[in-house]
Coordinates of C-alpha atoms in Angstrom, one line a residue:
Chain A
M794 CA 0.2 0.1 0.3
T795 CA 1.7 3.3 -0.5
T796 CA 0.8 6.3 1.7
S797 CA -2.2 7.7 -0.1
L798 CA -1.7 12.4 -0.5
N799 CA -4.7 12.6 0.6
P800 CA -5.5 11.8 3.6
A801 CA -9.4 13.0 3.5
S802 CA -10.4 11.8 0.2
S803 CA -8.4 8.0 1.2
A804 CA -11.2 8.1 4.5
D805 CA -14.0 9.0 2.3
A806 CA -12.4 5.6 -0.2
D807 CA -12.9 3.1 3.3
A808 CA -16.1 5.2 4.1
V809 CA -17.4 3.7 0.0
T810 CA -16.1 -0.1 0.3
A811 CA -17.6 -0.1 3.9
A812 CA -21.0 1.1 2.7
A813 CA -20.6 -1.5 -0.3
A814 CA -19.1 -4.5 2.1
L815 CA -22.0 -4.2 4.5
A816 CA -24.9 -4.0 1.5
L817 CA -23.4 -7.3 0.1
G818 CA -22.9 -8.6 3.7
D819 CA -26.1 -8.0 4.9
D820 CA -27.7 -9.8 1.4
A821 CA -25.2 -12.4 2.7
L822 CA -26.4 -12.7 6.3
V823 CA -29.8 -12.0 5.3
L824 CA -30.3 -15.3 2.8
S825 CA -28.1 -17.8 5.1
H826 CA -30.8 -16.9 8.1
R827 CA -34.1 -17.9 6.1
L828 CA -32.2 -21.4 4.4
G829 CA -31.0 -22.0 7.6
E830 CA -35.2 -21.8 8.4
W831 CA -35.0 -25.1 6.4
A832 CA -32.8 -27.0 8.2
G833 CA -35.0 -30.6 9.6
H834 CA -37.7 -29.2 7.0
A835 CA -36.5 -30.4 3.7
P836 CA -38.4 -32.2 1.3
V837 CA -35.6 -35.0 0.7
L838 CA -32.8 -35.6 2.4
E839 CA -29.9 -35.1 0.2
E840 CA -32.2 -31.1 0.4
E841 CA -30.7 -30.8 4.0
V842 CA -27.6 -31.8 2.9
A843 CA -27.7 -28.8 -0.5
L844 CA -29.7 -25.7 1.7
A845 CA -27.4 -26.4 4.7
N846 CA -24.8 -26.3 2.7
I847 CA -25.5 -23.0 0.9
A848 CA -26.8 -21.1 3.2
L849 CA -22.3 -22.1 5.1
D850 CA -21.2 -20.8 1.7
L851 CA -23.2 -17.5 2.1
L852 CA -22.9 -17.4 5.9
G853 CA -19.3 -17.0 5.5
Q854 CA -18.9 -14.5 2.6
A855 CA -21.0 -12.4 5.0
R856 CA -18.2 -12.5 8.1
V857 CA -15.9 -12.0 5.5
L858 CA -18.1 -9.1 4.1
L859 CA -18.6 -7.8 7.7
S860 CA -15.4 -7.9 9.1
L861 CA -14.0 -4.8 6.8
V862 CA -17.1 -2.7 7.7
G863 CA -16.8 -3.3 11.5
D864 CA -16.9 -6.4 14.4
E865 CA -19.2 -8.4 13.7
D866 CA -21.6 -9.9 16.1
E867 CA -22.1 -6.4 16.5
L868 CA -23.2 -5.4 12.9
A869 CA -25.3 -8.8 13.1
Y870 CA -27.3 -8.4 16.5
L871 CA -27.1 -5.2 17.5
R872 CA -28.2 -3.1 14.1
E873 CA -31.8 -2.6 13.8
E874 CA -34.2 -3.2 10.8
R875 CA -33.4 0.3 9.5
A876 CA -29.3 -0.2 9.6
F877 CA -29.5 -3.1 7.2
R878 CA -28.5 -2.6 3.5
N879 CA -30.0 -6.4 2.2
V880 CA -32.2 -6.2 -1.1
Q881 CA -35.4 -6.8 0.5
L882 CA -35.5 -10.5 -2.0
V883 CA -33.3 -12.0 0.3
E884 CA -35.3 -11.2 3.3
Q885 CA -38.4 -12.8 2.0
P886 CA -40.0 -15.4 3.7
N887 CA -39.0 -19.2 2.9
G888 CA -42.7 -20.3 1.4
D889 CA -42.3 -23.6 0.0
F890 CA -39.8 -25.3 -2.1
A891 CA -40.6 -24.0 -5.1
H892 CA -40.9 -20.1 -3.4
T893 CA -37.0 -21.2 -2.0
I894 CA -36.3 -22.3 -5.2
A895 CA -37.3 -19.2 -7.3
R896 CA -35.7 -16.6 -4.8
Q897 CA -32.3 -18.8 -5.2
L898 CA -32.4 -18.9 -8.9
Y899 CA -33.2 -14.5 -8.7
F900 CA -30.1 -14.1 -6.1
S901 CA -28.0 -16.8 -6.9
T902 CA -27.5 -15.4 -11.2
Y903 CA -27.6 -11.6 -9.4
Q904 CA -24.5 -12.2 -7.0
R905 CA -22.9 -14.6 -9.5
L906 CA -23.2 -12.0 -12.1
L907 CA -22.3 -9.2 -9.4
Y908 CA -19.1 -10.9 -7.6
G909 CA -17.8 -12.2 -11.9
R910 CA -17.6 -8.1 -12.8
L911 CA -16.4 -7.3 -9.4
A912 CA -13.0 -9.5 -9.5
E913 CA -12.0 -8.2 -12.6
T914 CA -12.2 -5.2 -11.2
D915 CA -8.4 -3.8 -9.3
G916 CA -11.2 -2.8 -6.0
P917 CA -11.0 -3.9 -2.6
L918 CA -13.6 -6.5 -2.8
A919 CA -12.3 -8.1 -5.5
G920 CA -9.9 -11.1 -3.9
L921 CA -13.1 -11.4 -2.0
A922 CA -15.0 -12.0 -5.3
A923 CA -12.8 -14.5 -6.7
K924 CA -13.5 -16.5 -4.4
A925 CA -16.9 -16.6 -3.7
V926 CA -18.2 -16.7 -7.1
K927 CA -16.5 -20.6 -7.1
E928 CA -19.4 -21.1 -4.5
V929 CA -22.1 -19.0 -6.5
A930 CA -21.2 -21.3 -9.7
Y931 CA -22.6 -23.7 -7.8
H932 CA -26.1 -22.4 -6.1
Q933 CA -26.8 -21.1 -9.1
D934 CA -26.6 -24.2 -10.6
H935 CA -28.1 -26.2 -7.7
A936 CA -31.0 -23.4 -8.2
E937 CA -31.2 -23.8 -11.9
Q938 CA -31.4 -27.2 -12.1
W939 CA -34.4 -27.0 -9.6
T940 CA -35.8 -24.6 -10.8
V941 CA -36.3 -27.3 -14.5
R942 CA -37.0 -30.4 -12.4
L943 CA -39.7 -27.9 -10.9
G944 CA -41.2 -25.8 -14.2
D945 CA -40.8 -29.5 -16.0
G946 CA -42.1 -31.7 -13.6
T947 CA -45.9 -32.5 -13.1
A948 CA -48.9 -30.4 -12.7
E949 CA -49.3 -29.5 -9.6
S950 CA -45.0 -28.7 -9.7
H951 CA -45.0 -26.4 -12.5
D952 CA -47.9 -24.4 -11.1
R953 CA -46.1 -23.5 -7.7
M954 CA -42.8 -22.9 -9.5
Q955 CA -45.0 -20.6 -11.2
Q956 CA -46.4 -18.8 -8.7
G957 CA -43.3 -18.6 -6.6
C958 CA -41.1 -17.2 -9.5
D959 CA -44.6 -14.6 -10.1
A960 CA -45.1 -13.1 -5.9
L961 CA -40.9 -12.9 -6.1
W962 CA -40.9 -10.8 -9.1
R963 CA -41.1 -7.7 -7.9
H964 CA -38.6 -7.7 -5.8
T965 CA -36.1 -8.4 -8.8
G966 CA -35.6 -4.9 -10.1
E967 CA -34.3 -3.7 -6.3
M968 CA -30.9 -5.5 -6.9
F969 CA -29.6 -3.4 -10.1
Q970 CA -29.6 -0.2 -8.5
P971 CA -26.0 0.7 -8.3
V972 CA -24.7 -0.1 -5.3
D973 CA -21.6 3.2 -4.3
G974 CA -18.5 1.7 -4.2
I975 CA -18.5 -1.0 -6.1
D976 CA -17.4 0.3 -10.0
I977 CA -19.1 -2.3 -13.0
D978 CA -21.8 -1.9 -15.0
W979 CA -24.7 -2.0 -13.8
P980 CA -27.3 -2.2 -16.7
E981 CA -24.9 -5.2 -18.4
I982 CA -25.5 -7.0 -15.3
E983 CA -29.5 -6.3 -15.5
A984 CA -29.6 -7.5 -19.3
S985 CA -27.7 -10.3 -18.1
W986 CA -29.6 -11.6 -15.5
T987 CA -32.7 -11.1 -17.5
A988 CA -31.3 -13.0 -20.3
S989 CA -29.9 -15.9 -17.8
V990 CA -33.8 -16.1 -15.7
T991 CA -35.0 -16.1 -19.2
A992 CA -33.3 -19.2 -20.6
V993 CA -33.9 -21.1 -17.2
L994 CA -37.5 -20.0 -17.1
E995 CA -38.4 -21.6 -21.1
R996 CA -36.2 -24.1 -20.6
A997 CA -38.5 -25.0 -16.9
T998 CA -41.3 -24.6 -19.5
L999 CA -42.5 -21.6 -17.1
A1000 CA -43.6 -18.1 -18.5
V1001 CA -41.4 -15.3 -17.8
P1002 CA -43.5 -13.1 -14.6
E1003 CA -44.7 -9.8 -16.3
G1004 CA -45.7 -6.9 -14.1
P1005 CA -43.3 -4.3 -12.1
R1006 CA -40.3 -5.3 -11.6
T1007 CA -40.1 -2.5 -9.2
G1008 CA -43.0 -0.8 -7.5
A1009 CA -42.8 3.4 -5.6
W1010 CA -41.9 1.5 -2.8
S1011 CA -39.4 -1.7 -3.7
A1012 CA -37.1 -0.2 -6.2
G1013 CA -34.0 0.6 -4.2
A1014 CA -35.5 0.4 -0.5
G1015 CA -33.5 -2.5 1.4
R1016 CA -30.5 -1.1 0.0
Q1017 CA -32.1 2.6 2.1
G1018 CA -33.1 0.5 4.9
L1019 CA -36.5 0.0 3.9
H1020 CA -37.8 -3.6 4.3
T1021 CA -40.7 -5.3 4.4
E1022 CA -42.6 -6.9 7.3
P1023 CA -41.4 -10.7 8.0
F1024 CA -37.9 -8.9 8.5
G1025 CA -38.1 -7.3 12.0
R1026 CA -39.7 -10.9 13.2
M1027 CA -36.8 -12.7 11.5
L1028 CA -34.6 -10.6 13.4
A1029 CA -36.1 -10.4 16.7
E1030 CA -35.4 -13.9 16.0
M1031 CA -32.1 -13.9 15.2
Q1032 CA -30.9 -11.8 17.9
H1033 CA -32.5 -12.2 20.5
L1034 CA -30.1 -14.1 22.6
H1035 CA -26.9 -12.3 21.7
R1036 CA -29.8 -8.8 23.0
S1037 CA -30.0 -11.2 26.5
H1038 CA -26.5 -11.2 28.1
P1039 CA -25.3 -7.6 27.0
G1040 CA -21.5 -7.9 26.5
A1041 CA -21.5 -11.3 27.3
S1042 CA -18.8 -13.1 24.9
W1043 CA -19.6 -16.5 23.0
Chain B
M300 CA -6.8 -54.8 9.4
A301 CA -8.0 -57.8 7.4
T302 CA -5.7 -58.0 4.2
A303 CA -6.2 -59.2 0.3
A304 CA -4.8 -62.5 1.0
A305 CA -6.0 -63.4 4.0
H306 CA -9.9 -62.4 2.7
Q307 CA -8.9 -64.8 0.3
A308 CA -8.0 -67.5 2.0
A309 CA -10.6 -67.3 4.4
R310 CA -13.3 -67.4 1.3
T311 CA -11.3 -70.4 0.2
Q312 CA -11.0 -71.8 3.6
A313 CA -14.9 -71.4 2.7
A314 CA -15.1 -72.9 -0.3
H315 CA -13.9 -76.1 1.5
A316 CA -16.3 -75.9 4.1
T317 CA -18.6 -75.8 1.4
S318 CA -17.9 -79.3 -0.7
D319 CA -16.9 -81.0 2.7
A320 CA -20.4 -80.4 4.3
T321 CA -22.3 -80.9 1.1
G322 CA -20.4 -83.6 -1.0
T323 CA -21.1 -81.7 -3.7
A324 CA -18.2 -80.8 -6.3
P325 CA -16.7 -77.2 -5.1
G326 CA -18.6 -74.8 -8.1
Q327 CA -22.2 -76.5 -7.5
A328 CA -25.0 -75.0 -5.1
P329 CA -24.1 -75.9 -1.6
G330 CA -26.6 -75.5 1.3
T331 CA -27.0 -74.0 4.0
A332 CA -24.8 -75.2 6.4
A333 CA -22.0 -74.6 4.3
Y334 CA -22.5 -71.3 3.8
Q335 CA -23.4 -71.1 7.8
T336 CA -19.7 -72.5 8.6
A337 CA -18.2 -70.3 5.4
F338 CA -19.9 -67.0 7.3
D339 CA -18.6 -68.2 10.7
T340 CA -15.6 -69.0 9.7
A341 CA -15.1 -64.9 8.0
V342 CA -16.3 -63.4 11.3
A343 CA -14.5 -65.9 13.7
A344 CA -11.6 -64.4 11.9
E345 CA -12.5 -60.8 12.1
E346 CA -13.2 -61.1 7.8
R347 CA -16.2 -59.0 7.1
I348 CA -18.9 -59.2 5.7
E349 CA -19.7 -58.0 2.0
P350 CA -22.8 -57.1 0.8
R351 CA -22.7 -60.3 -2.1
D352 CA -21.8 -62.3 0.7
W353 CA -24.3 -65.0 1.9
M354 CA -25.0 -64.1 5.3
P355 CA -27.4 -65.6 7.3
D356 CA -31.0 -63.7 8.0
A357 CA -31.4 -62.6 11.4
Y358 CA -27.7 -61.2 10.2
R359 CA -29.5 -59.5 7.8
A360 CA -32.3 -58.5 9.7
T361 CA -30.9 -57.6 13.4
L362 CA -28.1 -55.2 10.6
V363 CA -30.5 -53.5 9.1
R364 CA -33.3 -53.0 12.3
Q365 CA -29.3 -51.4 14.4
I366 CA -28.7 -49.2 10.9
A367 CA -32.0 -47.8 10.6
Q368 CA -32.5 -46.4 13.6
H369 CA -29.1 -45.4 13.9
A370 CA -29.9 -43.4 10.5
H371 CA -33.3 -42.4 12.3
S372 CA -31.7 -41.4 15.2
E373 CA -29.6 -38.7 12.8
I374 CA -32.1 -37.5 11.1
I375 CA -34.6 -36.9 14.2
G376 CA -30.8 -35.7 15.8
M377 CA -31.1 -32.6 13.9
Q378 CA -34.3 -31.1 15.5
P379 CA -33.0 -30.7 18.9
E380 CA -30.2 -28.5 17.4
A381 CA -32.1 -26.9 14.3
N382 CA -34.1 -25.8 17.3
W383 CA -31.6 -23.2 18.0
I384 CA -30.0 -22.2 14.1
T385 CA -31.7 -19.1 13.7
R386 CA -30.5 -18.4 17.6
A387 CA -27.1 -18.6 17.9
P388 CA -25.6 -15.8 19.6
S389 CA -22.6 -15.4 17.5
L390 CA -22.1 -16.0 13.7
R391 CA -18.8 -18.5 14.4
R392 CA -21.7 -20.5 16.6
K393 CA -23.6 -20.3 13.9
A394 CA -21.7 -21.4 11.0
I395 CA -20.4 -24.6 13.8
L396 CA -24.2 -25.5 14.2
M397 CA -25.2 -25.0 10.8
A398 CA -22.2 -27.4 9.6
K399 CA -23.1 -30.0 12.1
V400 CA -26.4 -30.0 11.5
Q401 CA -25.5 -30.3 7.8
D402 CA -23.1 -33.6 9.4
E403 CA -25.7 -35.3 10.7
A404 CA -28.1 -35.5 7.4
G405 CA -24.7 -36.7 5.6
H406 CA -24.7 -39.2 8.4
G407 CA -28.5 -40.0 7.7
L408 CA -27.4 -40.4 3.8
Y409 CA -24.6 -43.4 4.4
L410 CA -26.2 -45.5 6.0
Y411 CA -29.2 -45.3 5.1
S412 CA -27.6 -46.6 1.6
A413 CA -25.8 -48.9 4.2
A414 CA -28.0 -50.6 5.1
E415 CA -29.3 -50.5 1.3
T416 CA -26.5 -52.9 0.2
L417 CA -28.3 -55.5 2.7
G418 CA -31.6 -54.8 0.1
T419 CA -33.7 -52.4 2.0
G420 CA -33.8 -49.2 0.9
R421 CA -34.2 -45.5 2.1
D422 CA -37.8 -44.9 0.9
E423 CA -38.7 -48.6 3.6
L424 CA -37.2 -47.5 5.8
L425 CA -38.6 -43.6 6.2
D426 CA -42.5 -45.5 5.7
K427 CA -41.6 -47.9 9.2
L428 CA -40.0 -44.9 10.9
H429 CA -42.6 -42.9 10.4
S430 CA -45.4 -45.8 11.2
G431 CA -44.2 -46.0 14.9
R432 CA -42.3 -49.1 13.4
Q433 CA -38.7 -48.4 14.0
K434 CA -37.0 -46.7 16.1
Y435 CA -34.9 -43.7 16.8
S436 CA -32.3 -43.2 19.9
S437 CA -35.6 -41.2 23.0
I438 CA -32.5 -39.0 24.0
F439 CA -33.8 -37.0 20.8
N440 CA -37.1 -37.3 22.2
Y441 CA -35.6 -34.2 25.0
P442 CA -36.0 -30.7 24.2
T443 CA -33.4 -28.1 23.6
L444 CA -34.7 -26.1 26.5
T445 CA -31.6 -23.5 26.2
W446 CA -28.7 -22.6 24.5
A447 CA -26.2 -24.2 26.5
D448 CA -28.5 -27.1 25.7
V449 CA -26.2 -27.6 21.5
G450 CA -23.6 -27.5 24.0
A451 CA -24.4 -30.2 26.6
I452 CA -25.7 -32.5 23.2
G453 CA -21.7 -31.7 21.7
W454 CA -20.7 -32.8 24.7
L455 CA -22.6 -36.0 26.6
V456 CA -24.8 -37.0 23.8
D457 CA -22.2 -37.1 21.3
G458 CA -19.6 -38.0 23.6
A459 CA -21.8 -41.2 24.4
A460 CA -22.9 -41.7 20.7
I461 CA -18.8 -41.5 20.1
T462 CA -17.9 -44.0 22.2
N463 CA -21.0 -46.5 21.1
Q464 CA -19.6 -46.3 18.0
V465 CA -16.6 -46.2 17.4
P466 CA -16.3 -49.9 18.1
L467 CA -18.7 -50.0 15.2
C468 CA -16.1 -48.9 12.9
R469 CA -15.1 -52.6 13.8
C470 CA -18.2 -54.3 12.6
S471 CA -17.8 -57.5 11.2
Y472 CA -20.6 -55.8 8.2
G473 CA -18.0 -54.6 5.7
P474 CA -19.7 -51.4 4.6
Y475 CA -21.4 -50.4 8.4
A476 CA -17.9 -50.5 10.0
R477 CA -16.6 -48.4 6.7
A478 CA -19.7 -45.3 7.3
M479 CA -19.0 -45.2 11.1
V480 CA -15.5 -44.8 10.1
R481 CA -16.3 -41.0 8.7
I482 CA -19.0 -40.7 10.8
C483 CA -17.0 -41.1 14.3
K484 CA -14.8 -39.3 12.6
E485 CA -17.4 -36.7 12.3
E486 CA -18.3 -37.3 15.6
S487 CA -15.7 -36.2 18.0
F488 CA -15.5 -32.5 16.1
H489 CA -18.8 -32.5 17.2
Q490 CA -18.0 -33.9 20.4
R491 CA -14.8 -31.1 20.7
Q492 CA -17.4 -28.4 19.4
G493 CA -20.2 -28.8 22.9
Y494 CA -17.8 -28.8 24.9
E495 CA -15.8 -26.0 23.8
L496 CA -19.2 -24.4 23.9
L497 CA -19.6 -25.1 27.7
L498 CA -16.1 -23.9 28.5
A499 CA -16.7 -20.7 26.7
L500 CA -20.6 -20.3 29.3
S501 CA -18.8 -21.6 32.1
R502 CA -16.4 -18.7 32.0
G503 CA -18.4 -16.5 30.5
T504 CA -20.7 -14.4 33.1
E505 CA -22.9 -15.7 35.6
A506 CA -26.4 -16.1 33.6
Q507 CA -23.7 -18.1 30.9
H508 CA -22.7 -20.1 34.0
A509 CA -26.1 -21.2 34.9
M510 CA -27.3 -21.9 31.8
A511 CA -24.5 -24.5 31.5
Q512 CA -25.1 -26.1 34.4
D513 CA -28.8 -26.4 34.0
A514 CA -28.5 -28.1 30.5
V515 CA -25.3 -30.8 32.1
D516 CA -28.1 -31.4 35.1
R517 CA -30.7 -31.7 32.4
W518 CA -28.8 -34.1 29.6
W519 CA -26.4 -36.3 32.0
W520 CA -29.6 -38.9 33.1
P521 CA -30.9 -39.4 29.5
S522 CA -27.0 -38.8 28.3
L523 CA -26.3 -42.8 30.5
M524 CA -29.5 -44.4 29.4
M525 CA -28.1 -43.6 25.5
F526 CA -26.4 -47.1 26.1
G527 CA -29.3 -48.9 26.5
P528 CA -30.7 -51.1 29.8
P529 CA -28.1 -52.7 32.2
D530 CA -26.6 -56.1 30.7
D531 CA -29.2 -58.2 32.1
E532 CA -31.8 -56.7 30.6
S533 CA -30.8 -56.4 27.1
S534 CA -32.2 -59.1 24.7
H535 CA -30.2 -58.3 21.7
S536 CA -27.0 -58.3 22.3
A537 CA -25.4 -62.0 23.3
Q538 CA -26.2 -62.3 19.8
S539 CA -24.6 -59.1 18.2
M540 CA -21.7 -60.1 20.2
E541 CA -21.1 -63.0 19.0
W542 CA -21.9 -61.6 15.0
K543 CA -19.1 -59.2 15.8
I544 CA -22.0 -56.2 15.5
K545 CA -21.4 -55.4 18.6
R546 CA -17.9 -55.5 20.5
H547 CA -18.4 -54.0 24.6
S548 CA -21.6 -54.5 26.4
N549 CA -23.9 -51.7 27.6
D550 CA -22.8 -51.6 30.8
E551 CA -18.8 -51.6 29.7
L552 CA -19.2 -49.2 28.0
R553 CA -21.3 -47.1 30.5
Q554 CA -18.6 -47.4 32.7
R555 CA -16.3 -46.2 29.8
F556 CA -18.5 -42.5 29.3
V557 CA -18.9 -42.4 33.1
D558 CA -15.1 -42.6 33.3
I559 CA -14.4 -40.1 30.9
C560 CA -17.0 -37.3 31.5
V561 CA -16.1 -36.8 35.3
P562 CA -12.5 -35.5 34.5
Q563 CA -13.6 -32.7 31.5
A564 CA -16.4 -31.8 33.9
E565 CA -13.9 -30.9 36.3
S566 CA -12.1 -29.3 34.0
L567 CA -15.6 -27.5 32.6
G568 CA -16.0 -26.0 35.8
L569 CA -19.6 -28.0 36.1
T570 CA -20.7 -30.7 37.8
L571 CA -22.0 -33.9 37.5
P572 CA -26.2 -34.3 38.6
D573 CA -25.2 -37.3 41.0
P574 CA -24.3 -37.2 44.6
D575 CA -23.4 -41.3 44.6
L576 CA -20.8 -40.9 41.6
V577 CA -17.0 -40.9 43.4
W578 CA -14.1 -43.0 42.7
N579 CA -13.4 -46.5 43.2
E580 CA -9.9 -47.2 43.6
E581 CA -10.4 -50.9 44.2
R582 CA -12.3 -51.2 40.8
G583 CA -10.0 -48.3 39.5
H584 CA -13.6 -46.7 38.0
H585 CA -15.8 -44.2 38.9
D586 CA -19.3 -45.6 41.0
F587 CA -22.4 -44.2 40.1
G588 CA -25.9 -43.8 41.7
A589 CA -28.9 -45.5 39.9
I590 CA -30.2 -45.0 36.8
D591 CA -34.5 -44.2 36.9
W592 CA -35.0 -46.7 34.3
T593 CA -38.4 -46.7 34.5
E594 CA -37.5 -43.5 33.3
F595 CA -35.7 -44.7 30.1
W596 CA -38.7 -47.7 29.3
E597 CA -41.4 -44.8 29.3
V598 CA -39.5 -42.6 26.9
L599 CA -38.7 -45.7 25.1
K600 CA -42.6 -46.0 24.5
G601 CA -43.1 -42.6 23.9
N602 CA -44.2 -40.8 26.3
G603 CA -40.9 -38.5 27.1
P604 CA -41.7 -34.6 26.1
C605 CA -40.8 -34.1 22.6
N606 CA -41.6 -37.8 21.3
E607 CA -45.4 -36.7 19.3
Q608 CA -43.2 -33.4 18.0
R609 CA -40.3 -34.7 16.8
I610 CA -42.1 -38.0 14.3
T611 CA -45.0 -35.3 13.2
Q612 CA -42.1 -32.9 12.5
R613 CA -40.8 -35.4 10.2
R614 CA -44.1 -36.9 8.7
Q615 CA -44.6 -33.5 8.0
A616 CA -41.8 -32.2 6.4
H617 CA -41.5 -35.6 4.4
D618 CA -45.1 -35.2 3.4
E619 CA -44.8 -31.8 2.3
G620 CA -41.7 -32.7 0.5
A621 CA -44.1 -35.2 -1.7
W622 CA -44.6 -32.9 -4.1
V623 CA -41.2 -32.3 -4.3
R624 CA -40.2 -35.2 -5.0
E625 CA -43.1 -36.9 -7.3
A626 CA -41.9 -33.7 -9.1
A627 CA -37.9 -35.0 -9.4
A628 CA -39.6 -39.0 -10.4
T629 CA -41.3 -37.6 -13.1
H630 CA -38.6 -35.4 -14.9
A631 CA -36.3 -37.9 -14.3
A632 CA -38.4 -39.8 -16.3
K633 CA -39.5 -37.1 -18.9
H634 CA -35.5 -37.1 -19.4
S635 CA -34.2 -41.0 -19.6
E636 CA -37.7 -41.5 -22.5
A637 CA -36.5 -37.9 -24.3
K638 CA -33.0 -39.4 -24.8
H639 CA -34.1 -43.1 -25.0
A640 CA -35.9 -42.0 -27.9
E641 CA -32.9 -39.6 -29.4
A642 CA -30.9 -42.5 -29.0
Q643 CA -33.2 -44.5 -30.8
D644 CA -33.6 -42.2 -33.8
S645 CA -29.9 -42.0 -34.3
G646 CA -29.7 -45.6 -34.3
A647 CA -32.0 -45.9 -36.7
N648 CA -31.0 -42.8 -39.2
G649 CA -27.2 -44.9 -38.7
K650 CA -28.7 -48.2 -39.8
A651 CA -30.8 -46.8 -42.1
T652 CA -27.1 -44.4 -43.8
A653 CA -25.2 -47.8 -43.8

């Protein structure tokens, strides 16, 4: 590292990086938590293993990212709902297995593109992104395979998968709101995401959902700390034990 | 360790025994008595019995029952710990707990596969679990009331499981023995994480210490019951020992576990809830108080605090997942039909152009 000639701008740069790390870290933390709720409830034993594996990868990413910002536990357990910067998509409740898979498809496709592009930059998050993108490639493969299996399975699974995709569609636009400190071509990512997801849905004999991908409330809202009602309950459960013993170490 | 040569020698010996006993020439179908002799010889020589070897029906049935019960215990055992995943008090603890619960699902997979080598599939075994015809370890019918219970399960329940399971790595049935080698390695991590979790609590705040002590108080006696009834009341033990499925008696293993735990409890700064627990110089072991076997039999009969809850959640997960499994099977069938048709098409084209 060379010493910056302008300490003020260096501090600004650090703050921008921290804000970006917080956004990506919160995405990973919150989705990991949701996937952790599946433990003991998955439809088949292989999925107990797979969902836990994805949850663990995401938790690992979250811990690295949050540690760039401050103390990982303080950030995870002592922030109020309005201070979280994750997109609303990842906080949505699990629903049935198809709903969870739709969430996985939308998010892992985004995360793979995001980390892939980020890994090509020379920014401070490039190293982490390069490592994480390998994990995320597996998550995306898992989600795509299940989307196709369920979409092109039975009439019931087709309907459920379509419902899952439709219900979460309005949370997908938010992911492409540029995040300060992540210097990538956001419109390009959005176009790649749309092409990729469309191809999978077609292979799964599913219709690409119609309707807006953002609304007055959801456009970029999560990144500004506006969340949906189920998120508060999720945090209440996640934080209660830690908060019940102030200052304790575990 | 059985070498390939020793294995071959035993099989050759078995072949001789076969022709001797039946008077048929080698290569002809021998009678059951000859197979039995070959089996007994292999077991006595510490050989592994493999899936395609002949084995007595009762040996097969005993193994299926035991492996299934073990597999069921792994997947039911996920519940009490998964109960705390969403409330784990630090991200490090959360990662460890998720990995542990995932390991248990993995153990379930190895064990159902081991049972499958004996000709009984996972669906059939799950069906028996869900309908109450097969059991899982009674210990999982106790609730996890506080975070410290996660530690107590790791230290005591996994500790007891390891004491039971390490000898199974030498079990006479090959696939089970090999599955157990891997499982025991992971279980020993689980046991250490439980100990370490309790240590952090014990050395933590007053409230944390009390939480740890309370958990140990509640899990100690049920953990001792995990070794099964006393030797004189154990119905399957003698035959299993003879078959080298089981290597040590219930009481022997229980004593070993108590002796291991006493110094560990001291290092933890926690007490074990047994006023009669005392070192016996003469025996070279700790004496311990009487176990409440009435409680054991009651929980086994279905009257434990969580029997109903555990099996209901298991059935519910299975039933709610039925449409997913059906979709996967339907998709796979469609896909393989399409592949088959494609192969036939290209075969037909090949002929036409030839």
